């Protein structure tokens, strides 16, 4: 765990990945325009906005100037350089609250997200015209596994254990609502925390470590390859103590496509804002809004009570905030399993590389140094047509021919009649 992050000593601080996307949309710039201005591809810009990578050197300075040129309050660094340097050497975890705090605001308080507007009206306004809308309704308690993790002066192991104890049960419950499979949800969350431990220097300085683990768990749980596994082929039966409305909502959610199901769970269930929901699902803000509208329409047809966004938000929020009853392995077991998996993969890669090196060496030693042509053995050719021309002469025919050539016979003399 001595690996440092890619930006352990950055010369220019950058906002968090979600803040980068928000600033770009506030400037009314598309990913193609940013990519053209920076001299990179669209995939690179998307990787910067999802946190999979970060620019370096001059591109980092130019990217910071581009985001801060017209942002509402300039770039807000996600972590100070000193904090990142400390995290690289294994300090205490100091995750802050997510860039967009998870709340349970009803959809009426999030009208500024543009969900109720057509797709062509979802283009963000200029920064100078943007207004901060404060919710008037009281904020409900955060869902299990959401919110900041307070820690100070902890070792990386202790910080990871604190994050695991705080977020893992709620994430298992959320993943179950997303997939309808209990075993798969526990497996997805355990695998996500194993990946978090493998990349702990990066996760430790992330502005929203719970969101990082949540996105990883959702991606694993929604992988289409799980359909080939017999244990996860069909959803589990709803809990015995679940009411009729809860069972209908769970079955209606599972009928939605995975991307639409994830969008409605993040927005109406966890209370994320629309730009944050679009960033986590790796979609544009208009696409996320259209998915949300379509999901609400389908759910409303299934259950008329869910046609109202407030009712859908209330019932989804009640499902998310239920007390999780999942039995999970200890945090130490997760860390140990992650280390064992890394060692197993390392040994496998080293073994395969050694086998390839040995085979290459044996081939180089036993290979001939010059080309030796191979004389192919003769083969009987069948199916060839008979040669044309006269037939072969028999012995008596040959004898007659030779006799005629050696003893020419001009024939009888010509008889000439005489006059009488």
Tab-separated table of C-alpha atoms in Angstrom:
chain	number	residue	atom	x	y	z
A	1	UNK	CA	0.000	0.000	0.000
A	2	UNK	CA	2.904	2.307	-0.641
A	3	UNK	CA	1.697	3.416	-4.063
A	4	UNK	CA	0.909	7.109	-4.257
A	5	UNK	CA	-1.760	8.782	-6.273
A	6	UNK	CA	-1.214	10.083	-9.779
A	7	UNK	CA	-1.357	13.652	-8.506
A	8	UNK	CA	0.745	13.281	-5.364
A	9	UNK	CA	2.574	16.574	-5.991
A	10	UNK	CA	0.452	18.639	-8.361
A	11	UNK	CA	1.622	22.074	-9.318
A	12	UNK	CA	-1.956	23.319	-9.828
A	13	UNK	CA	-4.915	22.223	-7.745
A	14	UNK	CA	-8.030	21.068	-9.578
A	15	UNK	CA	-11.642	20.741	-8.430
A	16	UNK	CA	-13.066	17.314	-7.764
A	17	UNK	CA	-14.310	15.218	-10.701
A	18	UNK	CA	-17.970	16.107	-10.134
A	19	UNK	CA	-17.098	19.776	-9.706
A	20	UNK	CA	-15.205	19.707	-13.032
A	21	UNK	CA	-18.303	18.470	-14.796
A	22	UNK	CA	-20.479	21.069	-13.067
A	23	UNK	CA	-18.139	23.907	-14.046
A	24	UNK	CA	-18.031	22.712	-17.660
A	25	UNK	CA	-21.814	22.603	-17.867
A	26	UNK	CA	-22.029	26.011	-16.193
A	27	UNK	CA	-19.850	27.361	-19.008
A	28	UNK	CA	-22.214	25.727	-21.560
A	29	UNK	CA	-19.316	23.708	-23.008
A	30	UNK	CA	-19.612	20.212	-24.398
A	31	UNK	CA	-17.039	17.477	-23.941
A	32	UNK	CA	-16.073	17.800	-27.613
A	33	UNK	CA	-15.387	21.536	-27.219
A	34	UNK	CA	-13.229	20.987	-24.130
A	35	UNK	CA	-11.364	18.154	-25.872
A	36	UNK	CA	-10.708	20.348	-28.914
A	37	UNK	CA	-9.502	23.235	-26.752
A	38	UNK	CA	-7.189	20.971	-24.725
A	39	UNK	CA	-5.921	18.985	-27.690
A	40	UNK	CA	-7.126	15.630	-26.329
A	41	UNK	CA	-9.890	13.159	-27.120
A	42	UNK	CA	-13.431	13.155	-25.771
A	43	UNK	CA	-12.700	9.956	-23.847
A	44	UNK	CA	-9.862	11.715	-22.029
A	45	UNK	CA	-12.147	14.553	-20.940
A	46	UNK	CA	-14.719	12.033	-19.725
A	47	UNK	CA	-11.991	10.250	-17.745
A	48	UNK	CA	-11.026	13.577	-16.110
A	49	UNK	CA	-14.650	14.228	-15.118
A	50	UNK	CA	-15.214	10.732	-13.712
A	51	UNK	CA	-11.985	10.701	-11.694
A	52	UNK	CA	-10.328	7.836	-13.570
A	53	UNK	CA	-7.413	10.088	-14.525
A	54	UNK	CA	-6.218	13.668	-14.201
A	55	UNK	CA	-4.266	16.012	-16.493
A	56	UNK	CA	-0.586	16.690	-15.882
A	57	UNK	CA	1.884	19.444	-16.594
A	58	UNK	CA	0.806	22.185	-18.959
A	59	UNK	CA	-2.498	20.493	-19.719
A	60	UNK	CA	-3.309	20.588	-16.015
A	61	UNK	CA	-2.660	24.357	-15.873
A	62	UNK	CA	-4.662	24.956	-19.053
A	63	UNK	CA	-7.527	22.795	-17.776
A	64	UNK	CA	-7.590	24.689	-14.473
A	65	UNK	CA	-7.671	28.033	-16.314
A	66	UNK	CA	-10.453	26.759	-18.583
A	67	UNK	CA	-12.623	25.704	-15.664
A	68	UNK	CA	-11.885	28.778	-13.587
A	69	UNK	CA	-12.294	31.292	-16.419
A	70	UNK	CA	-16.031	31.675	-15.948
A	71	UNK	CA	-16.927	29.497	-12.995
A	72	UNK	CA	-19.217	30.866	-10.318
A	73	UNK	CA	-16.512	30.984	-7.674
A	74	UNK	CA	-13.393	29.661	-9.349
A	75	UNK	CA	-11.948	26.202	-8.941
A	76	UNK	CA	-12.313	24.670	-5.527
A	77	UNK	CA	-9.574	22.125	-4.916
A	78	UNK	CA	-10.738	18.817	-3.578
A	79	UNK	CA	-7.670	18.447	-1.350
A	80	UNK	CA	-4.658	20.571	-0.542
A	81	UNK	CA	-1.276	19.471	-1.916
A	82	UNK	CA	0.026	18.844	1.595
A	83	UNK	CA	-2.926	16.600	2.362
A	84	UNK	CA	-2.346	14.649	-0.829
A	85	UNK	CA	1.324	14.240	-0.031
A	86	UNK	CA	0.437	12.965	3.433
A	87	UNK	CA	-2.099	10.525	1.988
A	88	UNK	CA	0.547	9.167	-0.368
A	89	UNK	CA	2.729	8.163	2.583
A	90	UNK	CA	-0.116	6.522	4.485
A	91	UNK	CA	-1.636	9.129	6.831
A	92	UNK	CA	-5.019	9.391	8.414
A	93	UNK	CA	-8.094	9.452	6.242
A	94	UNK	CA	-9.768	12.840	6.191
A	95	UNK	CA	-12.665	12.498	3.751
A	96	UNK	CA	-14.953	15.436	3.650
A	97	UNK	CA	-18.600	15.597	2.800
A	98	UNK	CA	-19.515	14.898	-0.822
A	99	UNK	CA	-19.328	17.787	-3.254
A	100	UNK	CA	-23.110	17.576	-3.563
A	101	UNK	CA	-24.422	16.454	-0.164
A	102	UNK	CA	-26.810	13.549	-0.274
A	103	UNK	CA	-30.155	14.686	0.918
A	104	UNK	CA	-33.721	13.518	0.816
A	105	UNK	CA	-35.224	16.619	-0.680
A	106	UNK	CA	-38.488	16.064	-2.491
A	107	UNK	CA	-38.451	16.592	-6.260
A	108	UNK	CA	-40.346	19.858	-5.824
A	109	UNK	CA	-37.292	21.351	-4.090
A	110	UNK	CA	-35.049	20.262	-6.962
A	111	UNK	CA	-36.869	22.026	-9.772
A	112	UNK	CA	-33.644	23.754	-10.694
A	113	UNK	CA	-32.233	20.425	-11.843
A	114	UNK	CA	-34.433	20.552	-14.930
A	115	UNK	CA	-36.103	17.161	-14.518
A	116	UNK	CA	-39.530	18.454	-15.378
A	117	UNK	CA	-38.262	20.333	-18.430
A	118	UNK	CA	-37.875	18.989	-21.964
A	119	UNK	CA	-34.439	17.911	-23.074
A	120	UNK	CA	-33.867	21.032	-25.171
A	121	UNK	CA	-34.371	23.235	-22.095
A	122	UNK	CA	-31.836	21.423	-19.931
A	123	UNK	CA	-28.895	23.500	-21.141
A	124	UNK	CA	-27.392	25.229	-18.072
A	125	UNK	CA	-27.669	28.949	-17.780
A	126	UNK	CA	-24.732	31.316	-17.704
A	127	UNK	CA	-22.931	31.481	-14.343
A	128	UNK	CA	-23.891	35.065	-13.706
A	129	UNK	CA	-27.577	34.128	-14.008
A	130	UNK	CA	-27.406	31.036	-11.833
A	131	UNK	CA	-29.221	31.218	-8.528
A	132	UNK	CA	-28.819	29.084	-5.451
A	133	UNK	CA	-32.165	27.591	-4.472
A	134	UNK	CA	-32.292	26.619	-0.815
A	135	UNK	CA	-34.750	23.893	0.119
A	136	UNK	CA	-37.537	25.054	2.341
A	137	UNK	CA	-38.489	21.574	3.528
A	138	UNK	CA	-36.472	20.135	6.405
A	139	UNK	CA	-33.812	17.680	5.330
A	140	UNK	CA	-34.522	14.081	6.229
A	141	UNK	CA	-31.795	11.905	7.769
A	142	UNK	CA	-29.252	10.585	5.312
A	143	UNK	CA	-29.625	7.102	3.944
A	144	UNK	CA	-27.568	4.318	5.499
A	145	UNK	CA	-24.051	4.418	4.137
A	146	UNK	CA	-24.229	8.075	3.081
A	147	UNK	CA	-22.637	11.193	4.447
A	148	UNK	CA	-19.132	12.059	5.614
A	149	UNK	CA	-16.892	9.864	7.701
A	150	UNK	CA	-15.232	11.750	10.512
A	151	UNK	CA	-11.745	10.505	11.367
A	152	UNK	CA	-8.581	12.056	12.574
A	153	UNK	CA	-5.141	10.696	13.260
A	154	UNK	CA	-5.991	7.188	12.026
A	155	UNK	CA	-3.785	4.740	10.198
A	156	UNK	CA	-4.868	3.672	6.696
A	157	UNK	CA	-6.165	0.374	8.103
A	158	UNK	CA	-8.210	2.100	10.793
A	159	UNK	CA	-9.563	4.657	8.330
A	160	UNK	CA	-10.588	1.920	5.909
A	161	UNK	CA	-12.279	-0.026	8.713
A	162	UNK	CA	-14.200	3.092	9.742
A	163	UNK	CA	-15.370	3.695	6.165
A	164	UNK	CA	-16.359	0.034	5.809
A	165	UNK	CA	-18.338	-0.016	9.064
A	166	UNK	CA	-20.075	3.247	8.136
A	167	UNK	CA	-21.008	2.565	4.511
A	168	UNK	CA	-21.002	-1.180	3.807
A	169	UNK	CA	-24.406	-2.188	5.308
A	170	UNK	CA	-26.260	0.642	3.577
A	171	UNK	CA	-24.545	-0.045	0.249
A	172	UNK	CA	-25.536	-3.713	0.423
A	173	UNK	CA	-29.153	-2.657	0.952
A	174	UNK	CA	-29.021	-0.179	-1.931
A	175	UNK	CA	-27.435	-2.738	-4.262
A	176	UNK	CA	-30.171	-5.200	-3.359
A	177	UNK	CA	-32.794	-2.628	-4.375
A	178	UNK	CA	-30.879	-2.178	-7.615
A	179	UNK	CA	-30.542	-5.883	-8.505
A	180	UNK	CA	-33.055	-7.809	-6.386
A	181	UNK	CA	-30.344	-10.366	-5.503
A	182	UNK	CA	-29.027	-10.526	-1.947
A	183	UNK	CA	-25.950	-12.676	-2.574
A	184	UNK	CA	-24.937	-10.561	-5.559
A	185	UNK	CA	-25.332	-7.337	-3.572
A	186	UNK	CA	-23.047	-8.603	-0.783
A	187	UNK	CA	-20.524	-9.830	-3.343
A	188	UNK	CA	-20.592	-6.506	-5.228
A	189	UNK	CA	-20.036	-4.415	-2.101
A	190	UNK	CA	-17.246	-6.688	-0.867
A	191	UNK	CA	-15.532	-6.524	-4.269
A	192	UNK	CA	-15.930	-2.722	-4.347
A	193	UNK	CA	-14.262	-2.356	-0.935
A	194	UNK	CA	-11.469	-4.679	-2.023
A	195	UNK	CA	-10.825	-2.394	-4.998
A	196	UNK	CA	-11.001	0.612	-2.666
A	197	UNK	CA	-8.298	-0.912	-0.469
A	198	UNK	CA	-6.135	-1.633	-3.515
A	199	UNK	CA	-6.415	2.044	-4.530
A	200	UNK	CA	-6.606	3.447	-1.027
A	201	UNK	CA	-4.229	6.410	-1.555
A	202	UNK	CA	-6.637	7.627	-4.254
A	203	UNK	CA	-9.823	6.866	-2.330
A	204	UNK	CA	-8.487	8.434	0.883
A	205	UNK	CA	-8.227	11.895	-0.699
A	206	UNK	CA	-11.430	11.615	-2.733
A	207	UNK	CA	-14.064	14.222	-1.910
A	208	UNK	CA	-16.737	11.506	-1.655
A	209	UNK	CA	-15.211	8.117	-0.754
A	210	UNK	CA	-18.647	6.586	-0.184
A	211	UNK	CA	-19.678	7.666	-3.685
A	212	UNK	CA	-16.488	6.104	-5.095
A	213	UNK	CA	-17.298	2.749	-3.498
A	214	UNK	CA	-20.987	3.046	-4.429
A	215	UNK	CA	-20.218	3.610	-8.110
A	216	UNK	CA	-17.833	0.633	-8.137
A	217	UNK	CA	-20.380	-1.633	-6.428
A	218	UNK	CA	-23.166	-0.575	-8.800
A	219	UNK	CA	-20.997	-1.193	-11.862
A	220	UNK	CA	-20.097	-4.687	-10.653
A	221	UNK	CA	-23.664	-5.563	-9.660
A	222	UNK	CA	-25.130	-4.430	-13.004
A	223	UNK	CA	-22.591	-6.313	-15.126
A	224	UNK	CA	-24.453	-8.360	-17.779
A	225	UNK	CA	-22.087	-11.311	-17.241
A	226	UNK	CA	-23.920	-12.206	-14.030
A	227	UNK	CA	-26.827	-13.465	-16.127
A	228	UNK	CA	-24.686	-16.461	-17.086
A	229	UNK	CA	-24.323	-17.491	-13.447
A	230	UNK	CA	-26.992	-19.899	-12.269
A	231	UNK	CA	-27.078	-18.475	-8.744
A	232	UNK	CA	-27.880	-14.944	-9.998
A	233	UNK	CA	-30.108	-15.811	-12.939
A	234	UNK	CA	-33.397	-14.917	-11.226
A	235	UNK	CA	-34.160	-12.265	-8.573
A	236	UNK	CA	-34.752	-13.355	-4.992
A	237	UNK	CA	-38.183	-13.367	-3.439
A	238	UNK	CA	-39.121	-10.160	-1.561
A	239	UNK	CA	-38.663	-10.212	2.221
A	240	UNK	CA	-41.396	-11.952	4.171
A	241	UNK	CA	-42.160	-8.847	6.201
A	242	UNK	CA	-42.437	-6.559	3.175
A	243	UNK	CA	-45.790	-4.958	2.497
A	244	UNK	CA	-47.723	-5.120	-0.729
A	245	UNK	CA	-46.655	-1.647	-1.841
A	246	UNK	CA	-42.997	-2.420	-1.170
A	247	UNK	CA	-43.150	-5.667	-3.151
A	248	UNK	CA	-44.848	-3.919	-6.081
A	249	UNK	CA	-42.252	-1.153	-6.086
A	250	UNK	CA	-39.384	-3.671	-6.032
A	251	UNK	CA	-40.863	-5.673	-8.908
A	252	UNK	CA	-41.571	-2.480	-10.890
A	253	UNK	CA	-37.988	-1.307	-10.401
A	254	UNK	CA	-36.585	-4.618	-11.634
A	255	UNK	CA	-38.615	-4.309	-14.843
A	256	UNK	CA	-36.757	-1.122	-15.777
A	257	UNK	CA	-33.521	-1.272	-17.802
A	258	UNK	CA	-30.412	-1.188	-15.570
A	259	UNK	CA	-29.410	2.361	-16.525
A	260	UNK	CA	-32.902	3.737	-15.859
A	261	UNK	CA	-33.154	1.775	-12.600
A	262	UNK	CA	-29.846	3.195	-11.407
A	263	UNK	CA	-30.819	6.742	-12.343
A	264	UNK	CA	-34.127	6.697	-10.490
A	265	UNK	CA	-32.518	5.091	-7.431
A	266	UNK	CA	-29.788	7.733	-7.253
A	267	UNK	CA	-32.074	10.690	-7.875
A	268	UNK	CA	-35.339	9.776	-6.151
A	269	UNK	CA	-33.935	7.272	-3.671
A	270	UNK	CA	-30.642	8.767	-2.485
A	271	UNK	CA	-31.506	12.367	-3.312
A	272	UNK	CA	-28.543	13.185	-5.560
A	273	UNK	CA	-28.845	16.232	-7.786
A	274	UNK	CA	-29.305	15.683	-11.505
A	275	UNK	CA	-25.722	16.667	-12.548
A	276	UNK	CA	-24.286	14.340	-9.882
A	277	UNK	CA	-26.600	11.549	-11.018
A	278	UNK	CA	-25.532	12.073	-14.632
A	279	UNK	CA	-21.862	12.078	-13.647
A	280	UNK	CA	-22.145	8.840	-11.659
A	281	UNK	CA	-24.025	7.074	-14.456
A	282	UNK	CA	-21.564	8.494	-17.049
A	283	UNK	CA	-24.326	10.136	-19.072
A	284	UNK	CA	-25.075	13.673	-20.097
A	285	UNK	CA	-27.467	15.709	-17.983
A	286	UNK	CA	-30.251	15.716	-20.634
A	287	UNK	CA	-29.867	11.946	-21.069
A	288	UNK	CA	-30.151	11.406	-17.309
A	289	UNK	CA	-33.254	13.622	-17.216
A	290	UNK	CA	-34.898	11.679	-20.051
A	291	UNK	CA	-34.104	8.394	-18.330
A	292	UNK	CA	-35.666	9.683	-15.139
A	293	UNK	CA	-38.822	10.855	-16.904
A	294	UNK	CA	-39.177	7.544	-18.741
A	295	UNK	CA	-38.667	5.563	-15.523
A	296	UNK	CA	-41.321	7.620	-13.729
A	297	UNK	CA	-43.736	7.041	-16.598
A	298	UNK	CA	-43.211	3.280	-16.531
A	299	UNK	CA	-43.532	3.127	-12.738
A	300	UNK	CA	-46.692	5.244	-12.902
A	301	UNK	CA	-48.282	2.818	-15.362
A	302	UNK	CA	-47.436	-0.091	-13.099
A	303	UNK	CA	-48.712	1.585	-9.936
A	304	UNK	CA	-50.868	4.744	-10.272
A	305	UNK	CA	-49.691	5.911	-6.849
A	306	UNK	CA	-46.150	6.204	-8.212
A	307	UNK	CA	-47.190	8.620	-10.957
A	308	UNK	CA	-46.577	11.523	-8.570
A	309	UNK	CA	-42.836	12.294	-8.143
A	310	UNK	CA	-43.347	13.165	-4.460
A	311	UNK	CA	-44.927	9.774	-3.720
A	312	UNK	CA	-42.239	7.944	-5.677
A	313	UNK	CA	-39.540	9.870	-3.828
A	314	UNK	CA	-41.145	9.136	-0.454
A	315	UNK	CA	-41.500	5.413	-1.045
A	316	UNK	CA	-38.059	5.011	-2.556
A	317	UNK	CA	-36.528	7.014	0.275
A	318	UNK	CA	-38.333	4.771	2.769
A	319	UNK	CA	-36.850	1.707	1.072
A	320	UNK	CA	-33.344	3.155	1.034
A	321	UNK	CA	-33.424	4.284	4.660
A	322	UNK	CA	-34.578	0.902	5.957
A	323	UNK	CA	-32.289	-0.670	8.517
A	324	UNK	CA	-30.064	-3.074	6.552
A	325	UNK	CA	-29.983	-6.645	7.817
A	326	UNK	CA	-27.023	-7.958	5.814
A	327	UNK	CA	-24.305	-10.072	7.376
A	328	UNK	CA	-20.957	-8.919	6.067
A	329	UNK	CA	-17.425	-10.146	6.666
A	330	UNK	CA	-15.203	-8.126	8.945
A	331	UNK	CA	-13.247	-5.219	7.514
A	332	UNK	CA	-9.987	-7.003	8.264
A	333	UNK	CA	-11.185	-10.004	6.240
A	334	UNK	CA	-11.954	-7.694	3.306
A	335	UNK	CA	-8.493	-6.129	3.468
A	336	UNK	CA	-6.876	-9.561	3.734
A	337	UNK	CA	-8.937	-10.857	0.819
A	338	UNK	CA	-7.903	-7.857	-1.267
A	339	UNK	CA	-4.225	-8.468	-0.505
A	340	UNK	CA	-4.593	-12.177	-1.293
A	341	UNK	CA	-6.283	-11.371	-4.591
A	342	UNK	CA	-3.502	-8.971	-5.558
A	343	UNK	CA	-0.839	-11.534	-4.666
A	344	UNK	CA	-2.683	-14.260	-6.590
A	345	UNK	CA	-2.974	-12.098	-9.704
A	346	UNK	CA	0.673	-11.071	-9.400
A	347	UNK	CA	1.798	-14.679	-9.130
A	348	UNK	CA	-0.401	-15.649	-12.075
A	349	UNK	CA	1.037	-12.875	-14.232
A	350	UNK	CA	4.589	-13.760	-13.200
A	351	UNK	CA	3.929	-17.451	-13.884
A	352	UNK	CA	2.443	-16.819	-17.328
A	353	UNK	CA	5.325	-14.483	-18.173
A	354	UNK	CA	7.870	-17.107	-17.046
A	355	UNK	CA	6.173	-19.789	-19.172
A	356	UNK	CA	6.225	-17.507	-22.209
A	357	UNK	CA	9.910	-16.711	-21.643
A	358	UNK	CA	10.798	-20.432	-21.332
A	359	UNK	CA	8.817	-21.348	-24.449
A	360	UNK	CA	10.445	-18.535	-26.388
A	361	UNK	CA	13.896	-19.678	-25.255
A	362	UNK	CA	13.232	-23.319	-26.148
A	363	UNK	CA	11.922	-22.280	-29.550
A	364	UNK	CA	14.977	-20.121	-30.190
A	365	UNK	CA	17.357	-22.965	-29.248
A	366	UNK	CA	15.639	-25.758	-31.178
A	367	UNK	CA	14.714	-23.778	-34.267
A	368	UNK	CA	16.839	-24.543	-37.406
A	369	UNK	CA	19.397	-21.940	-38.408
A	370	UNK	CA	18.831	-22.403	-42.147
A	371	UNK	CA	16.004	-23.383	-44.406
A	372	UNK	CA	15.865	-27.053	-45.394
A	373	UNK	CA	13.462	-27.683	-48.262
A	374	UNK	CA	11.264	-30.703	-47.847
A	375	UNK	CA	10.816	-33.064	-50.810
A	376	UNK	CA	7.244	-34.085	-50.837
A	377	UNK	CA	6.674	-37.831	-51.588
A	378	UNK	CA	5.024	-38.763	-54.828
A	379	UNK	CA	1.307	-39.180	-54.861
A	380	UNK	CA	-1.012	-41.018	-57.216
A	381	UNK	CA	-3.076	-38.644	-59.250
A	382	UNK	CA	-6.559	-39.828	-59.948
A	383	UNK	CA	-9.383	-38.371	-61.943
A	384	UNK	CA	-7.241	-37.266	-64.933
A	385	UNK	CA	-9.070	-37.796	-68.311
A	386	UNK	CA	-7.713	-40.294	-70.887
A	387	UNK	CA	-5.336	-38.875	-73.462
A	388	UNK	CA	-6.910	-38.210	-76.857
A	389	UNK	CA	-5.715	-39.573	-80.247
A	390	UNK	CA	-5.473	-43.039	-81.912
A	391	UNK	CA	-5.414	-46.148	-79.831
A	392	UNK	CA	-2.207	-47.983	-79.099
A	393	UNK	CA	-1.288	-50.503	-81.842
A	394	UNK	CA	-1.322	-54.181	-81.101
A	395	UNK	CA	1.724	-56.366	-82.011
A	396	UNK	CA	0.062	-57.720	-85.170
A	397	UNK	CA	-0.808	-54.190	-86.168
A	398	UNK	CA	2.788	-53.151	-85.774
A	399	UNK	CA	3.955	-56.149	-87.850
A	400	UNK	CA	1.546	-55.318	-90.657
A	401	UNK	CA	2.657	-51.722	-90.656
A	402	UNK	CA	6.300	-52.662	-90.898
A	403	UNK	CA	5.593	-55.108	-93.711
A	404	UNK	CA	3.725	-52.551	-95.716
A	405	UNK	CA	6.532	-50.073	-95.328
A	406	UNK	CA	9.284	-52.588	-96.316
A	407	UNK	CA	7.483	-54.333	-99.187
A	408	UNK	CA	5.554	-51.805	-101.138
A	409	UNK	CA	2.893	-53.360	-103.364
A	410	UNK	CA	1.896	-51.048	-106.184
A	411	UNK	CA	-0.956	-53.362	-107.052
A	412	UNK	CA	-1.784	-55.214	-110.285
A	413	UNK	CA	-0.667	-53.872	-113.610
A	414	UNK	CA	-3.150	-51.784	-115.454
A	415	UNK	CA	-4.893	-53.716	-118.241
A	416	UNK	CA	-5.181	-51.887	-121.455
A	417	UNK	CA	-7.707	-53.313	-123.991
A	418	UNK	CA	-6.277	-54.109	-127.385
A	419	UNK	CA	-8.074	-53.460	-130.688
A	420	UNK	CA	-9.332	-56.568	-132.186
